[in-house]
CSV table of C-alpha atoms and ligand atoms in Angstrom, one decimal:
chain,number,residue,atom,x,y,z
A,227,MET,CA,11.8,82.5,26.5
A,228,ASN,CA,12.5,82.2,23.0
A,229,HIS,CA,11.4,85.1,21.0
A,230,ILE,CA,11.1,83.4,17.5
A,231,CYS,CA,9.9,80.6,15.8
A,232,ARG,CA,12.7,78.0,15.0
A,233,VAL,CA,10.9,76.8,11.8
A,234,CYS,CA,9.6,80.3,10.3
A,235,GLN,CA,10.9,82.9,12.4
A,236,SER,CA,7.9,84.5,13.7
A,237,SER,CA,7.9,86.0,16.3
A,238,ASN,CA,3.7,85.4,16.9
A,239,LEU,CA,4.1,82.6,19.9
A,240,HIS,CA,2.4,81.5,22.5
A,241,PHE,CA,3.3,79.8,26.0
A,242,LEU,CA,1.6,76.4,25.9
A,243,PHE,CA,2.4,74.3,29.4
A,244,THR,CA,5.1,73.4,31.2
A,245,ILE,CA,5.5,69.4,31.5
A,246,ASN,CA,7.8,67.2,32.6
A,247,LYS,CA,9.3,70.6,34.2
A,248,SER,CA,10.1,72.4,30.8
A,249,ARG,CA,8.0,75.0,29.2
A,250,PHE,CA,6.7,73.9,25.5
A,251,VAL,CA,5.4,77.0,23.3
A,252,ARG,CA,3.8,77.6,19.9
A,253,CYS,CA,4.3,79.4,16.8
A,254,HIS,CA,0.8,80.8,15.6
A,255,THR,CA,1.7,81.2,12.3
A,256,CYS,CA,3.3,78.0,11.3
A,257,THR,CA,1.9,75.6,14.0
A,258,HIS,CA,5.3,74.2,15.2
A,259,VAL,CA,5.6,73.4,19.0
A,260,PHE,CA,9.4,73.6,20.7
A,261,LEU,CA,10.8,73.3,24.2
A,262,ASP,CA,11.5,76.8,25.4
A,263,SER,CA,15.1,75.7,26.6
A,264,THR,CA,18.8,75.7,25.0
A,265,TYR,CA,21.1,73.6,24.9
A,266,ASP,CA,24.9,73.8,24.0
A,267,ASP,CA,26.7,70.3,22.3
A,268,ASP,CA,28.1,69.7,25.5
A,269,ALA,CA,24.7,69.0,27.4
A,270,ILE,CA,23.0,67.8,24.0
A,271,LYS,CA,26.0,65.2,23.9
A,272,GLN,CA,25.1,64.0,27.6
A,273,MET,CA,21.6,63.9,27.0
A,274,TYR,CA,22.4,60.8,24.8
A,275,GLU,CA,24.9,59.1,26.4
A,276,ARG,CA,22.4,57.5,28.5
A,277,TYR,CA,21.2,56.0,25.7
A,278,GLY,CA,24.0,54.0,25.8
A,279,ASP,CA,22.8,52.1,29.2
A,280,ASP,CA,21.3,48.9,29.7
A,281,LYS,CA,17.6,51.2,30.2
A,282,GLY,CA,18.4,52.9,26.8
A,283,ARG,CA,19.3,49.9,25.5
A,284,THR,CA,16.0,48.2,26.3
A,285,TYR,CA,14.4,51.4,25.0
A,286,LEU,CA,15.6,51.0,21.6
A,287,GLN,CA,14.9,47.5,21.1
A,288,GLY,CA,11.2,48.9,21.0
A,289,ILE,CA,12.4,51.1,19.0
A,290,ASN,CA,13.9,48.5,16.3
A,291,ALA,CA,11.2,46.9,17.0
A,292,ASP,CA,8.9,49.1,15.1
A,293,VAL,CA,11.5,49.9,12.8
A,294,LEU,CA,11.8,45.9,11.4
A,295,ASN,CA,8.2,45.9,11.0
A,296,THR,CA,7.9,49.0,8.3
A,297,ILE,CA,11.2,50.2,7.3
A,298,ASP,CA,11.4,47.9,4.2
A,299,THR,CA,8.3,49.9,2.3
A,300,TYR,CA,9.9,53.2,3.6
A,301,LEU,CA,13.0,52.3,2.1
A,302,ARG,CA,11.7,51.0,-1.0
A,303,SER,CA,9.3,54.0,-1.3
A,304,CYS,CA,12.6,56.4,-1.1
A,305,ARG,CA,14.1,54.0,-4.1
A,306,GLU,CA,10.8,54.6,-6.2
A,307,TYR,CA,10.9,58.3,-5.4
A,308,CYS,CA,14.7,58.9,-5.9
A,309,ARG,CA,15.7,60.7,-9.1
A,310,THR,CA,19.5,59.7,-9.2
A,311,ASP,CA,21.5,57.7,-11.1
A,312,SER,CA,23.9,56.0,-8.9
A,313,SER,CA,24.2,52.7,-8.3
A,314,PRO,CA,24.6,51.6,-6.2
A,315,LEU,CA,22.3,54.0,-4.0
A,316,ARG,CA,24.0,55.7,-1.1
A,317,LEU,CA,22.1,56.0,1.8
A,318,LEU,CA,22.7,58.1,5.2
A,319,ASP,CA,21.1,57.3,8.5
A,320,ILE,CA,21.2,60.0,10.8
A,321,GLY,CA,20.4,59.3,14.8
A,322,CYS,CA,21.4,55.7,13.2
A,323,GLY,CA,21.1,54.2,16.8
A,324,THR,CA,22.3,50.6,17.1
A,325,GLY,CA,22.2,50.1,13.4
A,326,ALA,CA,18.7,48.4,12.8
A,327,LEU,CA,17.9,50.2,10.0
A,328,LEU,CA,21.2,50.5,8.3
A,329,ASN,CA,21.2,46.7,8.6
A,330,ARG,CA,17.8,46.7,6.8
A,331,ALA,CA,19.4,49.2,4.3
A,332,LYS,CA,21.9,47.1,3.3
A,333,LYS,CA,20.4,43.8,2.9
A,334,LEU,CA,18.5,46.1,0.3
A,335,GLY,CA,21.4,46.9,-1.9
A,336,PHE,CA,21.9,50.1,-0.3
A,337,ALA,CA,25.7,51.4,0.2
A,338,ILE,CA,24.8,52.6,4.0
A,339,GLU,CA,26.7,55.1,6.5
A,340,GLY,CA,25.7,56.4,9.7
A,341,ILE,CA,25.7,59.4,12.0
A,342,GLU,CA,25.3,58.4,15.6
A,343,ILE,CA,26.1,61.1,18.3
A,344,CYS,CA,26.1,58.1,21.4
A,345,GLU,CA,29.6,56.4,21.2
A,346,PRO,CA,28.8,53.3,22.5
A,347,LEU,CA,25.7,52.9,20.1
A,348,ALA,CA,27.8,54.3,17.3
A,349,LYS,CA,30.2,51.3,18.2
A,350,ASP,CA,27.5,48.8,17.9
A,351,ALA,CA,26.2,50.2,14.8
A,352,ALA,CA,29.8,50.0,13.1
A,353,GLY,CA,29.7,46.5,13.7
A,354,ASN,CA,25.9,45.6,13.4
A,355,ALA,CA,25.9,47.1,10.4
A,356,GLY,CA,29.9,46.9,9.1
A,357,CYS,CA,29.8,50.3,7.5
A,358,PRO,CA,31.1,53.8,8.4
A,359,VAL,CA,29.2,55.2,11.4
A,360,HIS,CA,30.6,59.0,12.2
A,361,ASN,CA,30.1,59.6,16.2
A,362,THR,CA,29.6,63.4,16.4
A,363,LEU,CA,26.9,66.0,15.8
A,364,VAL,CA,25.3,66.5,12.5
A,365,THR,CA,26.4,70.5,12.6
A,366,HIS,CA,30.1,68.8,12.9
A,367,VAL,CA,30.3,65.7,10.4
A,368,ALA,CA,33.1,66.1,7.6
A,369,LEU,CA,31.2,64.4,4.9
A,370,PRO,CA,31.7,65.9,1.2
A,371,GLU,CA,28.4,67.5,-0.3
A,372,ASP,CA,26.0,66.1,-2.9
A,373,ASN,CA,26.8,62.9,-1.5
A,374,PHE,CA,23.9,60.9,-0.6
A,375,ASP,CA,20.7,59.5,-2.6
A,376,ILE,CA,19.1,58.9,0.5
A,377,ILE,CA,19.0,60.6,3.9
A,378,VAL,CA,17.1,59.2,6.3
A,379,MET,CA,16.1,61.2,9.6
A,380,TYR,CA,13.7,58.1,11.5
A,381,ASP,CA,12.7,59.6,14.5
A,382,LEU,CA,15.4,62.3,14.5
A,383,ILE,CA,14.1,65.7,13.6
A,384,GLU,CA,12.2,65.9,16.7
A,385,HIS,CA,15.6,66.2,18.9
A,386,LEU,CA,17.3,69.2,17.1
A,387,GLN,CA,17.2,72.1,18.9
A,388,ASP,CA,17.8,74.0,15.6
A,389,PRO,CA,16.4,72.1,13.1
A,390,VAL,CA,16.9,74.9,10.3
A,391,GLY,CA,20.5,75.0,10.9
A,392,ASP,CA,21.3,71.5,11.0
A,393,MET,CA,18.7,70.9,7.5
A,394,ASN,CA,21.0,73.4,6.1
A,395,ILE,CA,23.7,71.2,6.7
A,396,ILE,CA,22.0,67.7,5.8
A,397,TYR,CA,20.4,69.7,2.9
A,398,ARG,CA,24.2,69.9,1.6
A,399,LEU,CA,24.8,66.4,1.9
A,400,LEU,CA,22.1,65.4,-0.2
A,401,LYS,CA,22.3,64.9,-4.3
A,402,LYS,CA,19.7,67.1,-6.5
A,403,GLY,CA,17.1,64.3,-7.3
A,404,GLY,CA,17.8,62.6,-3.8
A,405,ILE,CA,15.4,61.7,-1.0
A,406,LEU,CA,14.9,63.3,2.2
A,407,PHE,CA,13.0,60.6,4.5
A,408,ILE,CA,11.9,62.3,7.7
A,409,LEU,CA,9.2,60.0,10.5
A,410,THR,CA,8.4,62.2,13.4
A,411,PRO,CA,5.6,62.3,15.8
A,412,ASN,CA,2.9,64.6,14.8
A,413,ASP,CA,1.6,66.9,17.1
A,414,ASN,CA,-1.9,67.4,15.5
A,415,ALA,CA,-2.0,63.9,16.0
A,416,LEU,CA,-5.9,62.7,17.6
A,417,LEU,CA,-4.2,61.2,20.6
A,418,ARG,CA,-2.3,64.6,21.6
A,419,LYS,CA,-5.2,66.7,21.1
A,420,ILE,CA,-7.5,64.4,23.4
A,421,SER,CA,-4.8,64.8,25.8
A,422,ARG,CA,-4.6,68.9,25.6
A,423,VAL,CA,-7.9,68.8,26.2
A,424,LEU,CA,-8.5,66.3,29.0
A,425,TYR,CA,-5.1,68.1,30.2
A,426,ARG,CA,-7.0,71.7,30.8
A,427,ALA,CA,-10.4,70.6,31.3
A,428,SER,CA,-8.8,68.7,34.7
A,429,LEU,CA,-6.6,72.3,35.4
A,430,HIS,CA,-3.6,70.7,34.9
A,431,CYS,CA,-4.6,67.5,37.5
A,432,PHE,CA,-4.6,64.8,34.7
A,433,SER,CA,-1.1,65.3,32.9
A,434,LYS,CA,0.0,61.2,33.1
A,435,PRO,CA,-1.1,61.4,29.0
A,436,MET,CA,0.7,64.4,28.4
A,437,GLU,CA,3.9,63.5,30.7
A,438,ARG,CA,4.1,60.8,28.0
A,439,LEU,CA,4.0,62.4,25.2
A,440,TYR,CA,5.9,66.0,25.8
A,441,TYR,CA,9.1,65.3,27.1
A,442,SER,CA,12.5,66.8,27.3
A,443,ASP,CA,14.8,65.0,25.0
A,444,HIS,CA,12.4,66.3,22.0
A,445,LEU,CA,12.6,69.9,21.2
A,446,SER,CA,10.7,70.2,18.2
A,447,TYR,CA,7.1,69.2,17.2
A,448,PHE,CA,6.1,69.0,14.4
A,449,THR,CA,2.3,69.1,12.3
A,450,PRO,CA,1.9,69.1,8.3
A,451,LYS,CA,1.7,72.3,8.7
A,452,SER,CA,4.8,72.8,10.2
A,453,ILE,CA,6.7,70.2,8.4
A,454,SER,CA,6.0,72.0,5.1
A,455,ALA,CA,6.6,75.1,5.9
A,456,PHE,CA,9.6,73.8,6.8
A,457,LEU,CA,11.0,72.2,3.7
A,458,LYS,CA,9.8,74.8,1.6
A,459,ARG,CA,12.6,77.3,3.2
A,460,PHE,CA,15.0,74.4,1.0
A,461,ALA,CA,14.8,73.9,-2.4
A,462,CYS,CA,12.5,70.6,-1.7
A,463,GLU,CA,9.5,69.2,-3.3
A,464,ILE,CA,7.4,66.9,-0.9
A,465,VAL,CA,6.5,63.7,-2.7
A,466,LEU,CA,4.6,62.3,0.2
A,467,LEU,CA,3.3,63.7,3.3
A,468,GLU,CA,1.4,61.1,5.5
A,469,THR,CA,0.5,60.2,8.8
A,470,ARG,CA,0.5,57.0,10.6
A,471,ASN,CA,0.2,55.4,14.4
A,472,GLN,CA,2.9,54.1,15.5
A,473,GLU,CA,2.8,50.1,16.6
A,474,LEU,CA,1.2,49.7,20.0
A,475,SER,CA,3.5,46.8,20.7
A,476,ARG,CA,6.3,49.8,21.0
A,477,LEU,CA,4.4,51.8,24.3
A,478,GLU,CA,4.6,50.4,28.0
A,479,LEU,CA,0.5,50.8,29.0
A,480,PRO,CA,-1.4,49.9,31.1
A,481,CYS,CA,-4.7,47.5,29.8
A,482,ILE,CA,-6.6,50.5,30.0
A,483,SER,CA,-5.2,52.7,28.2
A,484,ARG,CA,-3.9,50.5,26.1
A,485,TRP,CA,-7.4,50.0,25.2
A,486,GLY,CA,-8.2,53.7,25.2
A,487,VAL,CA,-5.0,54.5,23.0
A,488,ARG,CA,-6.3,51.7,20.3
A,489,THR,CA,-9.9,53.3,20.2
A,490,VAL,CA,-8.4,57.1,19.5
A,491,PHE,CA,-5.8,55.3,16.8
A,492,HIS,CA,-9.3,53.8,14.9
A,493,PHE,CA,-10.6,56.7,15.0
A,494,SER,CA,-7.6,58.8,13.7
A,495,GLU,CA,-7.3,56.1,10.7
A,496,TYR,CA,-10.3,58.3,9.2
A,497,PHE,CA,-8.5,61.2,8.9
A,498,SER,CA,-5.4,61.8,6.5
A,499,ASP,CA,-3.9,64.1,9.4
A,500,LEU,CA,-4.7,63.0,12.7
A,501,GLY,CA,-1.9,59.9,13.1
A,502,GLY,CA,0.3,59.9,15.5
A,503,LYS,CA,3.3,60.0,13.0
A,504,LEU,CA,4.6,61.9,10.2
A,505,VAL,CA,6.1,60.6,7.3
A,506,VAL,CA,7.4,62.7,4.8
A,507,TYR,CA,9.5,62.2,1.5
A,508,ALA,CA,11.1,65.3,0.1
A,509,ARG,CA,13.0,65.6,-2.9
A,510,LYS,CA,16.0,68.0,-3.5
A,511,VAL,CA,15.4,69.8,-6.8
B,892,ZN,ZN1,6.4,79.0,13.0
């Protein structure tokens, strides 16, 4: 078992549950939840190779549809919050997949660049967006410091085993006044809270929702509190932190489950921190 929290280094951890053969632990100090496993770089690369096969690409098409529904709004907000004086604004998308987000950013006038660990996807992204795409881990990328006005981590930070170590590198790539945009699952989401209660109340028999919400590719699960604690470690000011529910079209669910999820989403919208995704804009100061 890991003995310290990967966000705040607290040793005040407790075991949560085992789902999909993976152990999950929570930090009592900052609420961060993480997978109690350690992978080396080769194992992580292998984990993402399957994103390049047919099944992985079908999955990414769903994500791309979600990206295209929302990304223009996010990119315009990044531009509005950015306090650098570059023109055009230089944008880096870490974990760029097939380049859907980069394509939109290019159309909105950003100078774009990507990082993608899965080789076939990196090639697709470079072809689709017509820009440099580095096929490597962010920890291995050779880019100058203070190089980007906007850095996007869309559905990315939950995949990081060492978010603080990786952020040390990402932070250096960002210019002073630049914006870091993070979108990631919210572990404080109402849907997750209900799923955990049902799982415990059924003595772990009702596990299907949990299996859909916690899986081995996601190594880190943030809450509004833990993402704030995480960003506090760096000289970043949070410009906006909000939650929102993802597109239902992205979720492959039977009819009754879809109705249940829609109902939970509806109620969660009465609260500012219970939506399914965390959306954060942070400025480097
Ligand atoms: Zn912690």
